[in-house]
Amino acid sequence: MRIVLIGTGRLGTNLAPALRDAGHEVTVVRGRALDDLPSEADAFIIAVKDDVLGDVIARATEGRENQLFLHTAGSMPMSVFEGRCRHYGVFYPMQTFSKETLVPFADIPLFLEADCEQTMATLQSLAESLSHSVYQLSSADRKYLHLAAVFACNFANHCMALSADVLAHIGIPFDVMMPLVDQTVRKLHSIPPAEAQTGPAVRYDENVIRRQHDLLADNPEMQRIYDLLTESIHKKTMNND
């Protein structure tokens, strides 16, 4: 396929070489440099930040109303294209990306939505050329998928950052946590997260919990996070018993 990829951020940096490796002809255009946008392609994929997506769609579709446009945002509905072009859809790779390390697309779940069956057939073919894990999902359900990803990735990573802060207080690098982190994730390949949960909150070991709470006395915000997570883990454990 002839694909125009609009966006050179973290996703665009990873998606462009993946598309080329899959045999597609790819033209990359910066999200704010749409004056150079080709007039035709088999698909225009917009991979920009949510807060500029509407503006980029308005500018990119002008004069290209009969072209196929896709966006890659997990939290934005497909309806952002309505009234802008005839054929449109969503091509959402659920993964965290960086410019420094390219992520192989073969195992990345791709979630698709389309305005019609013909568009979906095109998206399905494109997605299957990149990944073995392809799903169709509505905008309404994709909002929950994105929320789940925020918990599993963004919030979990923030907890790693808080862990690093605690370690820095005693002069220990975060590297010491990596075997623990790796094993925690490794377990999730074979058992559900609720069954993999360990720690003082599961047992509700009040002595340990109280002492750890007190260690955070000089950081009330982190102390509140500790208390909320402890209570949440304990309640979920009780509900699953």
Coordinates of C-alpha atoms in Angstrom, one line a residue:
M1 CA 0.0 0.0 0.0
R2 CA 1.0 3.6 -0.5
I3 CA 0.8 5.2 2.9
V4 CA 1.3 8.7 4.1
L5 CA 2.2 8.8 7.7
I6 CA 1.5 12.2 9.4
G7 CA 3.6 12.5 12.6
T8 CA 7.2 12.1 13.6
G9 CA 6.7 11.5 17.3
R10 CA 7.3 8.3 19.2
L11 CA 4.6 6.3 17.5
G12 CA 5.5 7.6 14.0
T13 CA 9.2 6.9 14.6
N14 CA 8.3 3.2 15.3
L15 CA 5.4 2.8 12.8
A16 CA 7.2 4.1 9.7
P17 CA 10.0 1.4 9.6
A18 CA 7.5 -1.3 10.6
L19 CA 5.3 -0.4 7.6
R20 CA 8.3 -0.4 5.3
D21 CA 9.5 -3.7 6.6
A22 CA 6.0 -5.1 5.8
G23 CA 6.5 -4.0 2.2
H24 CA 4.5 -0.8 2.2
E25 CA 5.6 2.4 0.5
V26 CA 5.7 5.1 3.2
T27 CA 5.9 8.9 3.0
V28 CA 6.4 10.6 6.3
V29 CA 5.2 14.1 6.9
R30 CA 5.7 16.2 10.1
G31 CA 2.4 16.9 11.8
R32 CA 2.9 20.6 11.5
A33 CA 4.3 20.6 7.9
L34 CA 1.1 19.7 6.0
D35 CA 2.0 21.9 3.1
D36 CA 4.0 19.1 1.7
L37 CA 1.2 16.5 2.0
P38 CA 0.7 14.3 -1.1
S39 CA -2.8 14.6 -2.7
E40 CA -3.4 10.8 -2.9
A41 CA -2.5 7.6 -1.1
D42 CA -4.1 4.3 -0.2
A43 CA -4.2 5.5 3.4
F44 CA -3.3 8.6 5.4
I45 CA -2.4 7.6 8.9
I46 CA -2.4 10.5 11.4
A47 CA -0.2 9.8 14.5
V48 CA -0.1 13.1 16.4
K49 CA -1.0 14.2 20.0
D50 CA -4.7 14.2 20.9
D51 CA -4.8 17.9 21.5
V52 CA -3.8 18.7 17.9
L53 CA -5.6 15.8 16.2
G54 CA -8.7 17.8 15.3
D55 CA -6.7 20.6 13.7
V56 CA -4.5 18.2 11.8
I57 CA -7.5 16.3 10.5
A58 CA -9.1 19.6 9.3
R59 CA -6.0 20.6 7.4
A60 CA -5.0 17.2 6.1
T61 CA -8.5 16.3 4.7
E62 CA -9.0 19.6 2.9
G63 CA -9.0 18.7 -0.9
R64 CA -8.6 15.0 0.0
E65 CA -12.2 14.3 1.1
N66 CA -12.3 11.1 -1.0
Q67 CA -9.1 9.6 0.6
L68 CA -9.0 7.1 3.4
F69 CA -7.9 8.7 6.7
L70 CA -7.0 6.9 10.0
H71 CA -6.0 8.1 13.4
T72 CA -4.0 6.2 16.0
A73 CA -5.3 7.6 19.3
G74 CA -6.6 5.3 22.0
S75 CA -8.8 7.9 23.7
M76 CA -10.2 9.7 20.6
P77 CA -13.5 8.6 18.9
M78 CA -13.7 7.7 15.2
S79 CA -16.3 10.5 14.9
V80 CA -13.6 13.2 14.8
F81 CA -13.5 12.4 11.1
E82 CA -17.2 12.9 10.4
G83 CA -17.9 15.7 7.9
R84 CA -14.2 15.8 6.9
C85 CA -13.8 12.8 4.6
R86 CA -15.8 9.9 3.2
H87 CA -13.7 7.0 4.4
Y88 CA -12.1 6.9 7.8
G89 CA -11.1 4.7 10.7
V90 CA -9.0 4.0 13.7
F91 CA -5.7 2.1 13.7
Y92 CA -4.6 1.9 17.4
P93 CA -1.5 0.1 18.4
M94 CA -1.7 -0.6 22.2
Q95 CA 2.0 -0.2 23.2
T96 CA 4.3 2.3 24.8
F97 CA 6.8 3.7 22.4
S98 CA 10.1 5.7 22.5
K99 CA 12.3 7.2 19.8
E100 CA 15.4 5.6 21.3
T101 CA 14.3 1.9 21.0
L102 CA 12.2 0.6 18.2
V103 CA 9.5 -1.9 19.2
P104 CA 8.7 -4.9 16.9
F105 CA 5.1 -4.8 15.8
A106 CA 4.6 -8.5 15.3
D107 CA 3.1 -9.0 18.8
I108 CA 1.6 -5.6 19.4
P109 CA -2.2 -5.7 19.7
L110 CA -3.8 -3.6 17.0
F111 CA -7.3 -2.3 17.5
L112 CA -9.4 -1.3 14.5
E113 CA -12.5 0.6 13.8
A114 CA -13.9 1.7 10.4
D115 CA -16.8 3.6 8.8
C116 CA -17.8 0.7 6.6
E117 CA -17.0 -2.9 5.7
Q118 CA -14.8 -1.8 2.7
T119 CA -12.7 0.4 5.0
M120 CA -12.5 -2.4 7.6
A121 CA -11.2 -4.9 5.0
T122 CA -8.5 -2.4 4.1
L123 CA -7.5 -1.9 7.7
Q124 CA -7.6 -5.6 8.4
S125 CA -5.2 -6.3 5.6
L126 CA -2.9 -3.5 6.7
A127 CA -2.9 -4.5 10.3
E128 CA -2.3 -8.2 9.6
S129 CA 0.7 -7.3 7.5
L130 CA 2.2 -5.9 10.8
S131 CA 0.9 -7.9 13.7
H132 CA -0.4 -11.4 14.6
S133 CA -2.8 -9.7 17.1
V134 CA -5.6 -7.8 15.4
Y135 CA -9.0 -6.8 16.9
Q136 CA -12.0 -4.8 16.0
L137 CA -13.2 -2.5 18.7
S138 CA -15.7 0.4 18.9
S139 CA -14.8 3.9 20.1
A140 CA -17.0 3.3 23.2
D141 CA -15.1 0.2 24.1
R142 CA -11.7 1.6 23.2
K143 CA -12.1 4.2 25.9
Y144 CA -12.0 1.4 28.4
L145 CA -9.1 -0.3 26.7
H146 CA -7.1 3.0 26.9
L147 CA -8.1 3.4 30.6
A148 CA -6.9 -0.1 31.3
A149 CA -3.6 0.7 29.5
V150 CA -3.1 3.8 31.7
F151 CA -3.4 1.6 34.8
A152 CA -1.2 -1.2 33.5
C153 CA 1.5 1.1 32.0
N154 CA 1.4 4.7 33.0
F155 CA 0.4 4.2 36.6
A156 CA 2.7 1.2 37.0
N157 CA 5.6 3.2 35.6
H158 CA 4.9 6.0 38.0
C159 CA 5.1 3.6 40.9
M160 CA 8.5 2.6 39.6
A161 CA 9.5 6.3 39.7
L162 CA 8.3 6.5 43.3
S163 CA 10.3 3.4 44.1
A164 CA 13.4 5.1 42.6
D165 CA 12.8 8.1 44.8
V166 CA 12.7 5.9 47.9
L167 CA 15.9 4.2 46.9
A168 CA 17.6 7.5 46.1
H169 CA 17.0 8.5 49.7
I170 CA 19.4 5.8 50.8
G171 CA 21.7 6.0 47.9
I172 CA 20.7 2.8 46.1
P173 CA 20.2 2.8 42.3
F174 CA 16.9 1.6 40.8
D175 CA 18.8 -1.2 39.0
V176 CA 18.4 -3.4 42.1
M177 CA 14.7 -3.5 41.5
M178 CA 14.9 -4.9 37.9
P179 CA 15.0 -8.7 38.8
L180 CA 11.9 -8.1 41.0
V181 CA 10.2 -6.1 38.3
D182 CA 11.0 -8.7 35.6
Q183 CA 9.8 -11.6 37.7
T184 CA 6.6 -9.6 38.5
V185 CA 5.8 -9.2 34.8
R186 CA 6.9 -12.7 34.0
K187 CA 4.4 -14.2 36.4
L188 CA 1.6 -12.3 34.6
H189 CA 2.2 -14.4 31.5
S190 CA 0.8 -17.5 33.3
I191 CA -1.5 -16.2 36.1
P192 CA -4.0 -13.3 36.4
P193 CA -2.8 -10.2 38.1
A194 CA -5.1 -10.7 41.1
E195 CA -3.6 -14.1 41.8
A196 CA 0.0 -12.8 41.4
Q197 CA -0.5 -10.1 44.0
T198 CA 1.8 -10.4 47.0
G199 CA 3.0 -8.1 49.8
P200 CA 1.8 -6.8 53.2
A201 CA -1.4 -5.4 51.8
V202 CA -2.6 -8.9 50.7
R203 CA -2.0 -10.2 54.2
Y204 CA -3.0 -6.9 55.7
D205 CA 0.0 -7.0 58.0
E206 CA -0.8 -4.0 60.0
N207 CA 2.6 -3.8 61.8
V208 CA 4.5 -3.6 58.4
I209 CA 1.9 -1.3 56.9
R210 CA 2.0 1.1 59.8
R211 CA 5.8 1.2 59.8
Q212 CA 6.0 1.9 56.1
H213 CA 3.3 4.5 56.3
D214 CA 5.4 6.3 59.0
L215 CA 8.5 6.1 56.8
L216 CA 6.7 8.4 54.4
A217 CA 5.8 11.1 57.0
D218 CA 8.0 13.7 55.2
N219 CA 6.1 13.1 51.9
P220 CA 2.4 13.3 52.6
E221 CA 1.5 12.9 48.9
M222 CA 3.4 9.6 48.6
Q223 CA 1.9 8.6 51.9
R224 CA -1.6 9.0 50.6
I225 CA -0.7 7.0 47.5
Y226 CA 0.7 4.2 49.7
D227 CA -2.5 4.2 51.8
L228 CA -4.8 4.2 48.8
L229 CA -3.0 1.4 47.1
T230 CA -2.7 -0.7 50.3
E231 CA -6.5 -0.3 50.9
S232 CA -7.3 -1.1 47.3
I233 CA -5.2 -4.2 47.2
H234 CA -6.7 -5.4 50.5
K235 CA -10.3 -4.9 49.3
K236 CA -9.6 -6.7 46.0
T237 CA -8.0 -9.6 47.9
M238 CA -11.0 -9.8 50.2
N239 CA -13.5 -9.7 47.3
N240 CA -11.6 -12.4 45.4
D241 CA -11.5 -14.8 48.4

